[in-house]
Coordinates of C-alpha atoms and ligand atoms in Angstrom, one line a residue:
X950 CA 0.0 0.0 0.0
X951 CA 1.4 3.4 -0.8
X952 CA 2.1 4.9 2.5
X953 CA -0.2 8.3 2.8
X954 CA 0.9 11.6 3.2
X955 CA 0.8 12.8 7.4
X956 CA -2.1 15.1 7.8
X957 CA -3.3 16.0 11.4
X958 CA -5.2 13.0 12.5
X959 CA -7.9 15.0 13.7
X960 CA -11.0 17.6 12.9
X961 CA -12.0 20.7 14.8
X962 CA -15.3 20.6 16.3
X963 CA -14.9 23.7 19.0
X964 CA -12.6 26.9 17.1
X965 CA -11.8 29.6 19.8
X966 CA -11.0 33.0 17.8
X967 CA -7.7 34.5 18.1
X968 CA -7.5 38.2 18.7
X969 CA -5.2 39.8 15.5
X970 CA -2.9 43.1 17.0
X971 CA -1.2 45.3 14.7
X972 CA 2.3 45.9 14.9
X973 CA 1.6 49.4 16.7
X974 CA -0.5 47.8 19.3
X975 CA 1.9 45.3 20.1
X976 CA 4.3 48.0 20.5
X977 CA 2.7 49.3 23.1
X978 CA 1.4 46.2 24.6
X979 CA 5.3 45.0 25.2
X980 CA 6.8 48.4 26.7
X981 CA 3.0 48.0 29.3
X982 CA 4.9 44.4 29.9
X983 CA 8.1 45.7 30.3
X984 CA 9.3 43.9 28.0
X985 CA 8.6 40.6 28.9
X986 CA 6.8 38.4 27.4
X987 CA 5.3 36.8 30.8
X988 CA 3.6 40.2 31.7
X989 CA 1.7 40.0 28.2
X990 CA -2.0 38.9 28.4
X991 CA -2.8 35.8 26.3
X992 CA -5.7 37.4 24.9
X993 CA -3.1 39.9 23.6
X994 CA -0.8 37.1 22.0
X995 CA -1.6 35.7 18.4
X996 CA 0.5 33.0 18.7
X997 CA 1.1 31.9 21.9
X998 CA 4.3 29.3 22.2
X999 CA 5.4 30.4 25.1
X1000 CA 4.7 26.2 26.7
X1001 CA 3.4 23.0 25.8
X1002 CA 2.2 22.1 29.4
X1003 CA -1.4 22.0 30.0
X1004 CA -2.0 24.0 26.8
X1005 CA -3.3 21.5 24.4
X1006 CA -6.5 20.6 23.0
X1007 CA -8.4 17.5 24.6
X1008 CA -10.4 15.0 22.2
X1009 CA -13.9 14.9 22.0
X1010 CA -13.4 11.1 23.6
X1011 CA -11.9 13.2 26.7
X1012 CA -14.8 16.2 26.8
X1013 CA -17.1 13.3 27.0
X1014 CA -14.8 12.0 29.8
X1015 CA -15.3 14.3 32.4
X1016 CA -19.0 14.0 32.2
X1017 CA -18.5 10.7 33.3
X1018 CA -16.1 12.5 36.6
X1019 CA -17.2 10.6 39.5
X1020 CA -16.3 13.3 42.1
X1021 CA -17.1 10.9 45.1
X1022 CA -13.6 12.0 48.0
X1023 CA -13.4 8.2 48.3
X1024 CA -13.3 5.1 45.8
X1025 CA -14.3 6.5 42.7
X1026 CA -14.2 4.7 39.6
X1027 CA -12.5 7.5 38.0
X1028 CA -9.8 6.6 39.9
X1029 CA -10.3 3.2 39.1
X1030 CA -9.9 4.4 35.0
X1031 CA -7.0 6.5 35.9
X1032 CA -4.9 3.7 37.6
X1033 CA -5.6 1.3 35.2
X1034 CA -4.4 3.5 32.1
X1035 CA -1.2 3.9 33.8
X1036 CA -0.6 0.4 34.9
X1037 CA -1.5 -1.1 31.1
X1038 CA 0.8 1.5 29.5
X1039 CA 3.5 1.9 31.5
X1040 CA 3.5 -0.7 34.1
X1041 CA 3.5 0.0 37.5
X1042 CA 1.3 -1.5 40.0
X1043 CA 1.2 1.5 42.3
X1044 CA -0.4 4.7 41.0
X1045 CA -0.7 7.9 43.1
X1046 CA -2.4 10.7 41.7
X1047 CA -1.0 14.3 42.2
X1048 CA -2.5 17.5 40.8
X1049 CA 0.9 18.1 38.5
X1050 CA 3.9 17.0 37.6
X1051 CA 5.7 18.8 40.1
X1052 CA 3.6 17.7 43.6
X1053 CA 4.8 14.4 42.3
X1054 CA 8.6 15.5 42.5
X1055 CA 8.1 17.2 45.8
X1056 CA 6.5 13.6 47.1
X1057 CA 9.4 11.6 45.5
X1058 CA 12.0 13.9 47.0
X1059 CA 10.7 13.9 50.8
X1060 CA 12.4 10.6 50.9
X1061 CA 14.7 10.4 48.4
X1062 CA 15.9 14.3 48.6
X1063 CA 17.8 16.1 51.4
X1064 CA 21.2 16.8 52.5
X1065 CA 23.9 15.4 51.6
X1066 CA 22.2 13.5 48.7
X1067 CA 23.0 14.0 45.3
X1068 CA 20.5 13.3 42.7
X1069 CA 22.0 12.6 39.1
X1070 CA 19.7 13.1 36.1
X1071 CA 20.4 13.6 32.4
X1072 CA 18.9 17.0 32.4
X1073 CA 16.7 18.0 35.5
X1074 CA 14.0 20.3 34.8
X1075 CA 13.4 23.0 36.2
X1076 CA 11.1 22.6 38.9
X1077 CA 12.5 19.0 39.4
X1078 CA 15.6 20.9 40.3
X1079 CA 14.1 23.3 42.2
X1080 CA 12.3 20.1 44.0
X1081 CA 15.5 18.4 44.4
X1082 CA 17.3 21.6 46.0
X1083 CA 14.7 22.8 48.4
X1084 CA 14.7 19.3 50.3
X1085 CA 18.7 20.2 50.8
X1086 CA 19.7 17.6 48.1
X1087 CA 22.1 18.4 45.2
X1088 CA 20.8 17.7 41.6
X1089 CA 23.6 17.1 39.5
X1090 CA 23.5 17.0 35.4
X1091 CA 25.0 14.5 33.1
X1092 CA 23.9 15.3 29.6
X1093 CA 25.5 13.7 26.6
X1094 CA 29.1 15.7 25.1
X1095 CA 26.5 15.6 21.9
X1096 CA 23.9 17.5 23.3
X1097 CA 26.3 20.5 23.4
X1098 CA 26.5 21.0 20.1
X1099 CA 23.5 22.6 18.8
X1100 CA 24.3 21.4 15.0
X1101 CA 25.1 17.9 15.5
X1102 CA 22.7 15.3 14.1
X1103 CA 23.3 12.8 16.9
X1104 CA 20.0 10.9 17.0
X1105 CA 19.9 11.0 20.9
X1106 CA 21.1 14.1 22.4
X1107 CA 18.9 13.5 24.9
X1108 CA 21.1 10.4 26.4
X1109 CA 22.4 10.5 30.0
X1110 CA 26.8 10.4 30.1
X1111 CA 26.8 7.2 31.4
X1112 CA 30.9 7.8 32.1
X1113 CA 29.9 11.3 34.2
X1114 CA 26.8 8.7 35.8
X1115 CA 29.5 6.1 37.2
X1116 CA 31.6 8.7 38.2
X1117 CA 28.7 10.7 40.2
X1118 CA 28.0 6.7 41.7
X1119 CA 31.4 6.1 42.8
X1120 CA 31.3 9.7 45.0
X1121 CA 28.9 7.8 46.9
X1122 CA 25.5 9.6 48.9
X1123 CA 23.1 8.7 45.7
X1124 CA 19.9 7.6 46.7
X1125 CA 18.1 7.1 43.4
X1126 CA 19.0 8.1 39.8
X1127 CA 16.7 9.7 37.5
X1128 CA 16.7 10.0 33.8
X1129 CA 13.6 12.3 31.7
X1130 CA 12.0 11.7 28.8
X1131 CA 12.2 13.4 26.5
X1132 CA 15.1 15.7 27.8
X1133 CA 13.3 19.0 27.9
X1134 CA 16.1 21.3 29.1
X1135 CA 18.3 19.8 26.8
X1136 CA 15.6 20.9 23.9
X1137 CA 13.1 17.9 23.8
X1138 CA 15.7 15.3 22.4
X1139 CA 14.9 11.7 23.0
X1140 CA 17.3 9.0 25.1
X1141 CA 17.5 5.6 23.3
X1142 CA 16.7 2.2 25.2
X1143 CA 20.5 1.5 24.8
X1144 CA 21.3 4.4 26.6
X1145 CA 18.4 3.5 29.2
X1146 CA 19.6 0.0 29.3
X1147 CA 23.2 1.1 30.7
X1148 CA 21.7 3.9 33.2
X1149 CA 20.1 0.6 34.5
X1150 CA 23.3 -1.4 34.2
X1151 CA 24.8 0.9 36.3
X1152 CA 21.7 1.3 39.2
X1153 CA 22.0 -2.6 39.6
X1154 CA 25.7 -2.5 39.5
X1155 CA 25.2 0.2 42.5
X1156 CA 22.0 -1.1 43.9
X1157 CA 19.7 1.7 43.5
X1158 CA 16.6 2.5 42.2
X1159 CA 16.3 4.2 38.6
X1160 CA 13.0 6.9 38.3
X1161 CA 12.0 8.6 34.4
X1162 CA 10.1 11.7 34.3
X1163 CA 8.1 10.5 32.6
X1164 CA 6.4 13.6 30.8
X1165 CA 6.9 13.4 27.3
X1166 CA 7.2 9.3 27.6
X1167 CA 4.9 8.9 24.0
X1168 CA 7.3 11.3 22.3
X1169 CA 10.0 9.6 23.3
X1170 CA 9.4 6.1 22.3
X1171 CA 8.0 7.6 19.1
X1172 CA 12.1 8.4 18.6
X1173 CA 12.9 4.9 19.6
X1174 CA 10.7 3.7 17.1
X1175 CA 12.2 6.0 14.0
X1176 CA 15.9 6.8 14.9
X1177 CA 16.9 3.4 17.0
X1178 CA 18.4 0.6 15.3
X1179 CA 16.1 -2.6 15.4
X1180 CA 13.0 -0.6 16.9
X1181 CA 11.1 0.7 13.5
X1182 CA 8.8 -1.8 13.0
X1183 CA 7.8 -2.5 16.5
X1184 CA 4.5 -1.0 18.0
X1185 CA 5.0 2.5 20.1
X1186 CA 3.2 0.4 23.5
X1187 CA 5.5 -2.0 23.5
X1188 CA 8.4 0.7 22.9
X1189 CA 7.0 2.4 25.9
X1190 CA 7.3 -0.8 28.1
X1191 CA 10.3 -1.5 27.1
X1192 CA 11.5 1.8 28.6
X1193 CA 9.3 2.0 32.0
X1194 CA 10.3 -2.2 32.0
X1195 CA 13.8 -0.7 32.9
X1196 CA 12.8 1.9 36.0
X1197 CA 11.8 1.3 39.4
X1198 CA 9.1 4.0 39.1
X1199 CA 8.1 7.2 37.6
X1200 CA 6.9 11.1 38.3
X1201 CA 5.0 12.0 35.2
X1202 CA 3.1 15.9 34.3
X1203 CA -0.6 14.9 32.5
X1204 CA 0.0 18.5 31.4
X1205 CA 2.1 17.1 28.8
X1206 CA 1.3 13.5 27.2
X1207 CA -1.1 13.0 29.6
X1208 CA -2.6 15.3 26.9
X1209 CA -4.7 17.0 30.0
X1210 CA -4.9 20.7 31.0
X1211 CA -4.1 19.7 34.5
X1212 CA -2.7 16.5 36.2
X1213 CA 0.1 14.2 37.3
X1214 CA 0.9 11.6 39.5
X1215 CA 3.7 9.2 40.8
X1216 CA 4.0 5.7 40.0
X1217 CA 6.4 2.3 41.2
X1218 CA 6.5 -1.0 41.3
X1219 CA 7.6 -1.4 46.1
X1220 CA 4.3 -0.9 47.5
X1221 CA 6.2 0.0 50.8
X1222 CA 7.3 2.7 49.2
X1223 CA 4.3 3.4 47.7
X1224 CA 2.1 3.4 51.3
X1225 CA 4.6 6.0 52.5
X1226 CA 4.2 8.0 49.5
X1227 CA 0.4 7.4 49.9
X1228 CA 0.3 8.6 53.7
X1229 CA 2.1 12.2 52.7
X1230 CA 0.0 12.5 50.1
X1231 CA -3.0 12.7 52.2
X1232 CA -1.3 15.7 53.7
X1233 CA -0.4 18.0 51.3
X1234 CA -2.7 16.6 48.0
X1235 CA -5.5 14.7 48.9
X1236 CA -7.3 11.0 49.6
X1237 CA -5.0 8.6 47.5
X1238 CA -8.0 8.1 45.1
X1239 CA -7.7 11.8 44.1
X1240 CA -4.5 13.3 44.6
X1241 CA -5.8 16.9 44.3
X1242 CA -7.6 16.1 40.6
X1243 CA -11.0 16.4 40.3
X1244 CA -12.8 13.0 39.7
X1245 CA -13.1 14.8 35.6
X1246 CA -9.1 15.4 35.6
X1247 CA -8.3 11.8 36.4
X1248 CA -11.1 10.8 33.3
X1249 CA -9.6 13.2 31.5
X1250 CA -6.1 12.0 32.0
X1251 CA -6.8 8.5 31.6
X1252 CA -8.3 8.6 28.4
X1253 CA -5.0 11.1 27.6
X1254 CA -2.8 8.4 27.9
X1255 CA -4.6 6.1 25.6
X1256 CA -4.2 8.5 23.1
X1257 CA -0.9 9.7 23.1
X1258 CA 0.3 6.5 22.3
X1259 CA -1.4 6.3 19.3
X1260 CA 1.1 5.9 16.2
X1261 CA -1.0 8.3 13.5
X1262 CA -1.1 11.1 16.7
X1263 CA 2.8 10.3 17.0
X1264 CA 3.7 10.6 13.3
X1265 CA 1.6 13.9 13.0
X1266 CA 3.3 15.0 16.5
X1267 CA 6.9 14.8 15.1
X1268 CA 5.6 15.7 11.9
X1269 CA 4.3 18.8 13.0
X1270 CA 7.9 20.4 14.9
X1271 CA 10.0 18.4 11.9
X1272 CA 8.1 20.7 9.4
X1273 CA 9.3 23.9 11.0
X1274 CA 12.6 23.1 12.0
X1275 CA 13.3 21.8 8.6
X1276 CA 11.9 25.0 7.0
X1277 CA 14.3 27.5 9.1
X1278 CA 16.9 25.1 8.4
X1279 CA 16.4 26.0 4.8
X1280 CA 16.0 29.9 5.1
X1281 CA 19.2 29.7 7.2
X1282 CA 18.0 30.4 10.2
X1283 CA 20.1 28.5 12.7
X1284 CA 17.8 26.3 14.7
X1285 CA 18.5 23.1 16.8
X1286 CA 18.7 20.3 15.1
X1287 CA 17.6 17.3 15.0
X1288 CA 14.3 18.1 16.1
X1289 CA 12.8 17.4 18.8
X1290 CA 9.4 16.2 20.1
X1291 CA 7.6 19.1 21.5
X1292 CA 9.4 22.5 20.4
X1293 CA 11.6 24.2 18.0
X1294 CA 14.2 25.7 19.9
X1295 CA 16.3 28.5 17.3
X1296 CA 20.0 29.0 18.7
X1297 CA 19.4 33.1 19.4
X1298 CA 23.6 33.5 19.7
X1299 CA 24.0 32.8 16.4
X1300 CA 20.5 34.3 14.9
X1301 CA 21.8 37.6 16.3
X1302 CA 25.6 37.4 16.1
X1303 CA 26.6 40.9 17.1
X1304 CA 25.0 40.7 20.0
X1305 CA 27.3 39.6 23.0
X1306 CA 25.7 37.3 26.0
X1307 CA 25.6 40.4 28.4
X1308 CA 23.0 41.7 25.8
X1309 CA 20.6 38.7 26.1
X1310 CA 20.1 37.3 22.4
X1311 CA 17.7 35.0 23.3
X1312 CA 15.3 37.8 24.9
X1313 CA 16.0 40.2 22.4
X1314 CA 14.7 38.0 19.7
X1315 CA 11.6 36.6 21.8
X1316 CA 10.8 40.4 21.6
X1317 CA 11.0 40.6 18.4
X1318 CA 9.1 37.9 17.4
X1319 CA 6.6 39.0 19.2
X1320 CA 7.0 42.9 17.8
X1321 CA 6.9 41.3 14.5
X1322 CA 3.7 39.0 14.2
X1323 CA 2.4 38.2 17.9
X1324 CA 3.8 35.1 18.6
X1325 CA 4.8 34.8 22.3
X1326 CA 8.2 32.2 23.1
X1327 CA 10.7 31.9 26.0
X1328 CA 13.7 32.8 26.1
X1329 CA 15.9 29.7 27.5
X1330 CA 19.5 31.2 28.3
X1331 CA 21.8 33.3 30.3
X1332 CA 18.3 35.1 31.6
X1333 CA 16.8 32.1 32.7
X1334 CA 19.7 29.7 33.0
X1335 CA 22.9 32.3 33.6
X1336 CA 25.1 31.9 36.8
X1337 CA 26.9 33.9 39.3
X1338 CA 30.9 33.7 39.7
X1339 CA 31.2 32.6 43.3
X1340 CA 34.3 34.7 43.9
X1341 CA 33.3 38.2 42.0
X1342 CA 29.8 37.9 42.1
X1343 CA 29.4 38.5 38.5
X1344 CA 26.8 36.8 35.9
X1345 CA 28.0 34.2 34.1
X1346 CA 26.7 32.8 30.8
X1347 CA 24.2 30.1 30.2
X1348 CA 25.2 27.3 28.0
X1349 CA 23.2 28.1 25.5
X1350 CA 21.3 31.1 24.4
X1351 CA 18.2 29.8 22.7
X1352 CA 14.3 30.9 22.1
X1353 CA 11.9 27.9 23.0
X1354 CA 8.7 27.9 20.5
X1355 CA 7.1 25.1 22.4
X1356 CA 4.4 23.9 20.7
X1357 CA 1.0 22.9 22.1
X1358 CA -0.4 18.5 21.5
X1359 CA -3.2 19.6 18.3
X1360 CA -3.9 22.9 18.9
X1361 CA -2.4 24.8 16.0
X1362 CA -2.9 24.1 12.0
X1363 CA -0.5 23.6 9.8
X1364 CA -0.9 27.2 8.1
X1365 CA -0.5 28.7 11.7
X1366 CA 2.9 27.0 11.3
X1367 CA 3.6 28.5 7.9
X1368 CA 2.8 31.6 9.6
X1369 CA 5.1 30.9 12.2
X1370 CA 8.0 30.2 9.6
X1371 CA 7.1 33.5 7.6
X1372 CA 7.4 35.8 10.6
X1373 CA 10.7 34.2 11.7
X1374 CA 11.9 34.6 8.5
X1375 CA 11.4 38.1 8.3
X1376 CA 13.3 38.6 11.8
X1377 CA 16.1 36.9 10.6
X1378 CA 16.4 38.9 7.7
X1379 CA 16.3 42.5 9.3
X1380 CA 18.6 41.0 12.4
X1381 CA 21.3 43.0 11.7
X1382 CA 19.4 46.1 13.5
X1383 CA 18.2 44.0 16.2
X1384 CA 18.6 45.5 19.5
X1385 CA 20.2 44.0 22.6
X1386 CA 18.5 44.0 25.8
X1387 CA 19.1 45.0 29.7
X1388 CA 17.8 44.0 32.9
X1389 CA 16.5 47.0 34.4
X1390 CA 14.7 45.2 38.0
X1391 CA 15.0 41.8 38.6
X1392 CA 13.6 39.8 41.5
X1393 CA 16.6 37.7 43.0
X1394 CA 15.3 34.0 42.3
X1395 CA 13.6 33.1 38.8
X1396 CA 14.1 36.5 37.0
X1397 CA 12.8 35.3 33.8
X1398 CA 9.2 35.8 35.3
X1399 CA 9.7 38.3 37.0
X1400 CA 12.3 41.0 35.3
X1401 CA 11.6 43.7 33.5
X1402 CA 13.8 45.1 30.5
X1403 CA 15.1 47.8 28.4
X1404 CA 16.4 47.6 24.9
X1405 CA 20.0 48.9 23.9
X1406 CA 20.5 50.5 20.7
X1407 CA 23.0 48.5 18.4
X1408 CA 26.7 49.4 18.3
X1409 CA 26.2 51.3 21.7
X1410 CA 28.6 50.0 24.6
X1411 CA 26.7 47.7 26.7
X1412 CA 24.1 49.2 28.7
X1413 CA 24.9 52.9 27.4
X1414 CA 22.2 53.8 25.5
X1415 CA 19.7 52.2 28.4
X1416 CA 16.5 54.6 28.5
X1417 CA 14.8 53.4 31.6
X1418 CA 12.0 55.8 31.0
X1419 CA 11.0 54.0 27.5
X1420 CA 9.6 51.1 29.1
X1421 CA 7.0 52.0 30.7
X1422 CA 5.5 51.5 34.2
X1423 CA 4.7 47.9 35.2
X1424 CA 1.3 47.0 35.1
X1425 CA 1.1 46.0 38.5
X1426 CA -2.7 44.0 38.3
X1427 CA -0.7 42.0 35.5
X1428 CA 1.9 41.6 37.4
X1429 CA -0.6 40.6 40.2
X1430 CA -2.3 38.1 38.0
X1431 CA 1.0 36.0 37.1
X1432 CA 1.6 33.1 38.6
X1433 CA 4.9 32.3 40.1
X1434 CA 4.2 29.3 38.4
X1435 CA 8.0 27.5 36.9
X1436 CA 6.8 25.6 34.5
X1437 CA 7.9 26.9 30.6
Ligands
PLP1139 C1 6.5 20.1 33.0 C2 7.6 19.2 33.5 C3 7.7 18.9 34.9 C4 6.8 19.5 35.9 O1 5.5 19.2 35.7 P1 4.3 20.2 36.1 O2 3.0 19.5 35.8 O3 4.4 21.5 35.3 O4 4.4 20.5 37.6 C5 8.7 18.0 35.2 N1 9.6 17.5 34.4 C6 9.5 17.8 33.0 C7 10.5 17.3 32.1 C8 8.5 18.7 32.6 O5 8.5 19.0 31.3

């Protein structure tokens, strides 16, 4: 049979309008912001990439769902859907529901976290970090040497440094090790099963348990599936138990291939560990049938998870971020490659060249994409991600400076894309006269969501031509109405 062209695997039976600005308007709208794209109103945002967490369209199978919510507090069969999704797809006989990704990290890391423990990960996310660090532990990174090359075609610069891994083992004070799927910070690149198979290798060899996050599991094996040797004809489920096979457990966000708007939970295979789990849960989320979710989320959720792992949603999936990566590849606008599973990431250092680290690329052209057609991304780099020298107190650089367009599970079409392409396209070509930026006030944890900027005039010396005045008082009911919340 002639194999058929991808198309999204879907039809729209609910549209909501988006609101068109003009160029003059959004002018405006980003000095009211000041300048940062977390201050802007969605309603004010024609594009809106800024995450793919919780922002996706649900199926008419999972509207119908929630009608079928039992919101009972105790033994609801909701629960009893929820659970048994997640122990046909991924495994694990224990299942404990938590109202995001995140709650479930907190729950893991009360008994695995604390000082002096040392968590190793391939990349940690953000808030899994942040989870990690507040319960006194040290979460350590061991990415791939390939993932640091933003050009390289490695199929799997998402993998784990298994030499970096044994090293971090033989320190000693490990309690677990985790590995995430796909690697988000490290811009939504898959790990193999080889590479999975030695992170295990190595937990036996130390006697420790092995945890994914789990969030963009579907994705993931989807990559198994096209890039790994031996994998391409077998079905994505049994992909996906092949991986979870391999772990001792799992944290997972719904808000991601749980293809929900809210959700998570935590799963494993030690049901001691699992009653523990269960009895702090009651304390800080809810009655282990619930978790925090609504009776609707968990429907809602477990119908998700049937879905995701459906090969024609996969195809269209990778399809869908393949088509615009390969486009700017072509117009020669530098973006990371190969792509990824949930967003195009474009390298902003070499997009805007003449623009040194201290002027924040990445933010300058998350401006500007917004300036030029609406469309709201995040800047992952030296704003987000840059240090501090210990000894001078300086800033240091990120690794990176890139511009996440995360984009959100069948939400926009195909022309929206081209759109995307077009306006990215006409950035590159006027980046010569792009602008650098400056931190004007910036709140000493998380500044991305919370700083304000001012642009610097090309060719100036950093910071000189800084004109506080141009930006604009803060809207502070915006700033009111913004969520601390770390998830981009
Ligand atoms: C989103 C995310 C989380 C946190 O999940 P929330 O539901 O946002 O709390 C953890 N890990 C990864 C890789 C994620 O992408």
């Amino acid at each position: 049979m002639p194999k058929l062209p991808i198309i999204e695997p879907f039809r729209i039976k609910s549209v909501e309008p988006i609101r068109m600005t003009t160029t003059e308007e959004r002018v405006g709208l980003l000095q009211a912001a000041g300048n940062n794209t977390f201050f802007l109103r969605s309603e004010d945002v024609i594009i809106d990439l800024l995450t793919d967490s919780g922002t996706g369209a649900m199926s008419s199978a999972q509207w119908a769902a929630l009608m079928r919510g039992d919101e009972s507090y105790a033994g609801s069969p909701s629960f009893e859907r929820f659970e048994a999704a997640v122990q046909d797809i991924l495994g694990f006989e224990e299942v404990i529901p938590t109202h995001q990704g995140r709650a479930a990290e907190h729950l893991l890391f009360s008994i695995f976290g604390g000082a002096p423990n040392v968590i190793p990960n391939n990349s940690h996310f953000d808030t899994t970090r942040a989870n990690a660090e507040v319960s006194g532990a040290i979460a350590l990174d061991h990415p791939c040497l390939e993932s640091g090359d933003t050009a390289s075609m490695f199929p799997f610069k998402g993998n784990m440094d298994l030499i970096a891994l044994r090293a971090t083992l033989e320190c000693g004070n490990v309690p677990l090790v985790m590995v995430t799927v796909t690697n988000n910070a490290g811009g939504g690149q898959p790990v193999s099963l080889e590479n999975l198979r030695g992170i295990r290798g190595l937990c036996d060899e130390f006697k420790l348990p092995l945890f994914i996050d789990a969030c963009r599991f579907g994705e993931n094996a989807w990559f198994i599936k096209k890039r790994e040797e031996g994998q391409g004809e077998r079905d994505v489920t049994d992909i996906v138990r092949d991986m979870f096979d391999l772990a001792d457990g799992c944290t997972m966000s719904a808000k991601k291939d749980g293809m929900a708007n809210i959700g998570g939970f935590l799963a494993c295979r030690d049901k001691d560990l699992a009653d523990e789990l269960r009895r702090r849960l009651v304390v800080t989320e809810g009655f282990p049938t619930y978790g925090g979710l609504a009776g609707r989320d968990l429907e809602a959720v477990a119908q998700g998870l049937r879905e995701v792992v459906r090969e024609d949603y996969l195809a269209y999936r990778a399809a869908s971020i393949r088509y615009v990566v390969e486009a700017l590849h072509e117009r020669g606008v530098p973006v990371l490659r190969p792509p990824g599973g949930h967003a195009v990431f474009l390298d902003a250092a070499r997009f805007l060249e003449h623009l040194p680290w201290q002027n924040y690329p990445g933010h300058a052209l998350a401006l500007e994409l917004y300036l030029e057609g609406g469309i709201r991304a995040c800047e992952i780099g030296t704003v987000m991600l840059g240090g501090k020298d210990p000894e001078t107190g300086e800033e240091t650089p990120a690794k990176h400076e890139l511009v996440r367009l995360a984009i959100p599970r069948r939400t926009y079409t195909q022309s929206h894309m081209d759109y995307v392409i077009e306006i990215i396209d006409a950035v590159h070509k006027r980046r010569a006269t792009i602008d650098g930026v400056s931190i004007l006030k910036s709140p000493p944890v998380l500044r991305h969501f919370g700083a304000t900027f001012g642009r610097i005039t090309v060719g100036s010396p950093l910071g000189a031509d800084l004109d506080a005045d141009s930006v604009g008082e803060l809207d502070t009911r915006r700033v009111r109405r913004e969520t601390l919340d770390k998830d981009v």
